[in-house]
Backbone as numpy.savetxt, mean C-alpha at the origin, in Angstrom:
# Nx Ny Nz CAx CAy CAz Cx Cy Cz
14.23 -1.86 33.77 13.60 -1.37 32.71 14.30 -1.84 31.34
13.32 -2.13 30.43 14.07 -2.82 29.06 14.28 -1.72 28.14
15.16 -1.91 27.34 15.37 -0.89 26.14 14.21 -0.96 25.08
13.99 0.09 24.54 12.90 0.02 23.49 13.61 -0.80 22.28
12.69 -1.66 21.64 13.23 -2.45 20.50 13.48 -1.67 19.43
14.49 -1.94 18.59 14.85 -1.33 17.47 14.30 -1.95 16.30
13.81 -1.57 15.27 13.55 -2.44 13.98 14.34 -1.77 12.99
14.67 -2.74 11.95 15.62 -2.37 10.70 15.15 -0.98 10.05
13.78 -0.98 9.68 13.22 -0.09 8.96 13.12 1.12 9.61
13.20 1.33 10.84 13.22 2.53 11.63 14.10 3.56 11.23
15.44 2.93 11.08 16.59 3.65 10.61 16.74 4.33 9.19
15.81 3.67 8.49 16.02 3.81 7.04 14.83 4.77 6.43
13.85 5.20 7.25 12.83 5.98 6.95 13.33 7.61 6.66
13.12 8.26 5.61 13.53 9.54 5.12 12.53 10.43 5.16
12.67 11.48 5.83 11.65 12.41 6.22 11.31 13.35 4.56
10.09 13.45 4.31 9.89 14.21 3.15 10.19 15.67 3.56
11.35 16.21 3.05 11.94 17.56 3.20 12.03 18.18 1.77
12.38 17.58 0.78 12.54 18.09 -0.47 11.49 17.66 -1.68
11.06 18.68 -2.63 10.21 18.19 -3.78 10.71 16.93 -4.34
11.96 16.46 -4.34 12.53 15.38 -4.95 12.31 14.17 -4.18
12.15 14.40 -2.82 12.03 13.32 -1.90 10.53 12.91 -1.97
9.68 13.99 -2.01 8.30 13.91 -2.17 7.90 13.00 -3.49
8.41 13.41 -4.45 8.22 12.90 -5.64 8.55 11.41 -5.58
9.75 11.12 -5.12 10.29 9.63 -4.81 9.30 8.81 -4.26
8.76 9.37 -3.00 7.91 8.64 -2.50 6.59 8.48 -3.10
5.81 9.28 -3.83 4.75 9.21 -4.57 5.07 8.07 -5.54
6.12 8.16 -6.30 6.59 7.18 -7.45 6.70 5.80 -6.62
7.27 5.76 -5.35 7.22 4.43 -4.64 5.92 3.73 -4.58
4.79 4.66 -4.10 3.53 4.45 -3.77 2.91 3.88 -5.08
3.31 4.64 -6.33 2.62 4.04 -7.67 3.21 2.70 -8.10
4.63 2.71 -7.78 5.03 1.13 -8.12 4.45 0.09 -7.54
4.26 0.38 -6.01 3.70 -0.67 -5.15 2.10 -0.84 -5.47
1.49 0.21 -5.80 0.10 0.05 -6.27 0.01 -0.70 -7.66
0.97 -0.45 -8.60 1.08 -1.39 -9.97 1.34 -2.68 -9.33
2.20 -3.04 -8.42 2.44 -4.44 -8.39 1.42 -5.10 -7.71
0.90 -4.41 -6.89 -0.72 -4.87 -6.20 -1.70 -5.24 -7.24
-1.74 -4.23 -8.22 -2.60 -4.63 -9.16 -2.33 -5.63 -10.04
-1.23 -6.13 -10.32 -0.90 -7.17 -11.04 -0.82 -8.60 -10.24
-0.68 -8.53 -8.91 -0.95 -9.48 -8.00 -2.39 -9.94 -7.85
-3.21 -8.85 -8.02 -4.87 -8.84 -7.93 -5.40 -9.62 -9.21
-4.61 -9.32 -10.34 -4.93 -10.15 -11.59 -4.46 -11.49 -11.53
-3.45 -11.75 -10.86 -3.08 -13.25 -10.88 -3.88 -13.99 -9.76
-4.35 -13.29 -8.93 -5.47 -13.92 -8.20 -6.70 -14.51 -8.84
-7.22 -13.29 -9.55 -8.51 -13.72 -10.47 -8.08 -14.75 -11.49
-6.91 -14.90 -12.04 -6.69 -16.17 -12.81 -6.47 -17.34 -12.12
-6.21 -17.24 -11.04 -6.00 -18.47 -9.99 -7.22 -18.82 -9.35
-8.25 -18.35 -9.70 -9.71 -18.68 -8.76 -10.03 -20.10 -8.86
-9.95 -20.89 -9.93 -10.26 -21.95 -10.13 -9.19 -23.24 -9.84
-8.01 -22.71 -9.34 -6.85 -23.35 -9.33 -6.40 -23.83 -7.83
-5.44 -24.67 -7.95 -4.91 -24.98 -6.33 -3.82 -23.82 -5.73
-3.71 -22.96 -6.79 -2.64 -21.84 -6.49 -3.34 -20.45 -5.86
-4.73 -20.66 -5.66 -5.56 -19.41 -5.43 -5.06 -18.89 -4.13
-4.90 -19.76 -3.05 -4.59 -19.13 -1.70 -3.19 -18.52 -1.70
-2.30 -19.05 -2.29 -0.87 -18.65 -2.39 -0.86 -17.31 -3.06
-1.67 -16.95 -4.13 -1.74 -15.93 -5.12 -2.54 -14.74 -4.10
-3.52 -15.10 -3.64 -4.34 -14.38 -2.56 -3.45 -13.71 -1.56
-2.54 -14.58 -0.76 -1.57 -14.10 0.16 -0.54 -13.12 -0.48
-0.13 -13.18 -1.65 0.86 -12.47 -2.38 -0.03 -11.15 -2.62
-1.08 -11.24 -3.02 -1.83 -10.13 -3.48 -2.23 -9.29 -1.99
-2.49 -9.81 -1.07 -2.79 -9.37 0.27 -1.47 -8.37 0.82
-0.37 -9.22 0.68 1.01 -8.57 1.04 1.15 -7.33 0.19
0.84 -7.46 -1.20 1.30 -6.43 -2.06 0.44 -5.07 -1.63
-0.93 -5.35 -1.65 -1.92 -4.11 -1.05 -1.68 -3.74 0.10
-1.12 -4.56 1.03 -0.72 -4.10 2.29 0.62 -3.16 2.37
1.65 -3.56 1.40 2.77 -2.63 1.15 2.31 -1.32 0.69
1.59 -1.21 -0.28 1.29 0.06 -1.06 0.35 0.87 -0.04
-0.47 0.11 0.86 -1.29 0.94 1.91 -0.19 1.55 2.92
0.82 0.81 3.27 1.77 1.02 4.07 2.63 2.30 3.88
2.96 2.38 2.56 3.83 3.23 1.90 3.15 4.52 1.82
1.60 4.37 1.79 0.91 5.70 1.64 0.74 6.07 2.98
0.43 5.31 3.90 0.17 5.72 5.43 1.61 6.36 5.95
2.69 5.71 5.74 3.91 6.64 5.97 4.24 7.94 5.49
3.80 8.06 4.38 3.85 9.43 3.53 3.04 10.46 4.28
1.55 9.89 4.52 0.63 10.88 5.25 1.20 11.06 6.73
1.86 10.33 7.54 2.38 10.59 8.63 3.36 11.57 8.94
4.31 11.43 7.82 5.58 12.37 7.50 5.10 13.74 6.98
4.07 13.75 6.28 3.72 15.10 5.64 2.79 15.69 6.82
2.08 15.06 7.66 1.64 15.88 8.78 2.55 16.37 9.81
3.62 16.26 9.69 4.55 16.93 10.61 4.84 18.12 10.42
4.80 18.93 9.18 4.82 20.26 9.03 3.67 20.94 8.51
3.66 22.36 8.51 2.57 22.94 7.96 2.45 22.87 6.54
3.43 22.88 5.98 3.70 22.77 4.40 3.26 21.40 3.94
3.70 20.40 4.79 3.49 19.13 4.55 1.73 18.87 4.75
1.16 19.51 5.56 -0.36 19.28 5.72 -1.01 19.67 4.41
-0.49 20.64 3.74 -1.06 21.08 2.48 -0.98 20.05 1.40
0.33 19.41 1.47 0.45 18.24 0.48 -0.24 17.03 0.85
-0.41 16.91 2.12 -1.14 15.86 2.82 -2.52 15.77 2.03
-3.37 16.64 2.16 -4.72 16.85 1.56 -4.67 16.58 -0.10
-3.66 16.96 -0.81 -3.72 16.69 -2.13 -3.46 15.21 -2.33
-2.32 14.87 -1.42 -2.15 13.47 -1.77 -3.31 12.42 -1.33
-4.10 12.91 -0.49 -5.26 12.17 -0.12 -6.33 12.16 -1.20
-6.62 13.10 -1.70 -7.49 13.29 -2.82 -7.01 12.31 -4.05
-5.72 12.03 -4.22 -5.29 11.29 -5.36 -5.10 10.09 -5.14
-4.25 9.57 -4.00 -3.87 8.27 -3.79 -4.92 7.54 -2.99
-5.54 8.07 -1.92 -6.72 7.31 -1.28 -7.52 6.64 -2.15
-7.96 6.95 -3.23 -9.22 6.25 -3.96 -8.53 5.16 -4.40
-7.17 5.38 -4.99 -6.52 4.21 -5.70 -6.26 3.02 -4.78
-5.67 3.33 -3.52 -5.40 2.45 -2.64 -6.87 1.62 -2.11
-7.85 2.47 -1.94 -9.26 1.80 -1.43 -9.61 0.96 -2.77
-9.30 1.41 -3.90 -9.88 0.47 -4.87 -9.01 -0.96 -4.95
-7.80 -0.73 -4.74 -7.09 -2.06 -4.56 -7.74 -2.90 -3.45
-8.05 -2.42 -2.33 -8.58 -3.01 -1.37 -9.92 -3.69 -1.62
-10.67 -2.97 -2.17 -12.19 -3.21 -2.69 -12.10 -4.38 -3.69
-11.19 -4.55 -4.59 -10.90 -5.63 -5.60 -10.38 -6.85 -4.93
-9.78 -6.75 -3.92 -9.41 -7.84 -3.07 -10.51 -8.65 -2.50
-11.28 -7.57 -1.73 -12.40 -8.15 -1.05 -13.34 -8.90 -1.89
-13.70 -8.06 -3.02 -14.58 -8.69 -4.11 -14.10 -10.03 -4.41
-12.86 -10.30 -4.76 -12.30 -11.50 -5.02 -12.41 -12.77 -3.95
-12.38 -12.36 -2.60 -12.49 -13.30 -1.88 -13.97 -13.65 -1.51
-14.74 -12.47 -1.89 -16.36 -12.81 -1.84 -16.61 -13.81 -2.93
-16.21 -13.72 -3.97 -16.34 -14.61 -4.96 -16.02 -16.15 -4.70
-14.97 -16.13 -4.08 -14.30 -17.35 -3.75 -14.96 -17.91 -2.66
-15.43 -17.06 -1.67 -16.21 -17.82 -0.53 -17.71 -18.11 -0.95
-18.17 -17.63 -1.88 -19.54 -18.11 -2.37 -19.57 -19.36 -3.30
-18.43 -19.37 -3.81 -18.06 -20.65 -4.66 -18.01 -22.15 -3.74
-17.56 -21.79 -2.51 -17.28 -22.93 -1.61 -18.64 -23.56 -1.04
């Protein structure tokens, strides 16, 4: 029987148990979303250049990071009754922003594919 693999990020996750930790996590999602938005802007600017694929990959990673941070927060909030109430509020605010990032990226990919 083999041991369960351990990933470096597993030990670093902090449960959302205080208002300060909750706010810190929301701030992290906001920072990652802002970074993703900047990456998406870079992709748009590189549509006609040889750097498009590289910029697209960076933007996909940035959007993925924002989505992952959001998903992790939802998972952790779902662990407690108090967290479930917060989870619903977070979904109302953050989910549309994350989906907007994903949609912008899909739109750019469609633009590029119709050019080819």
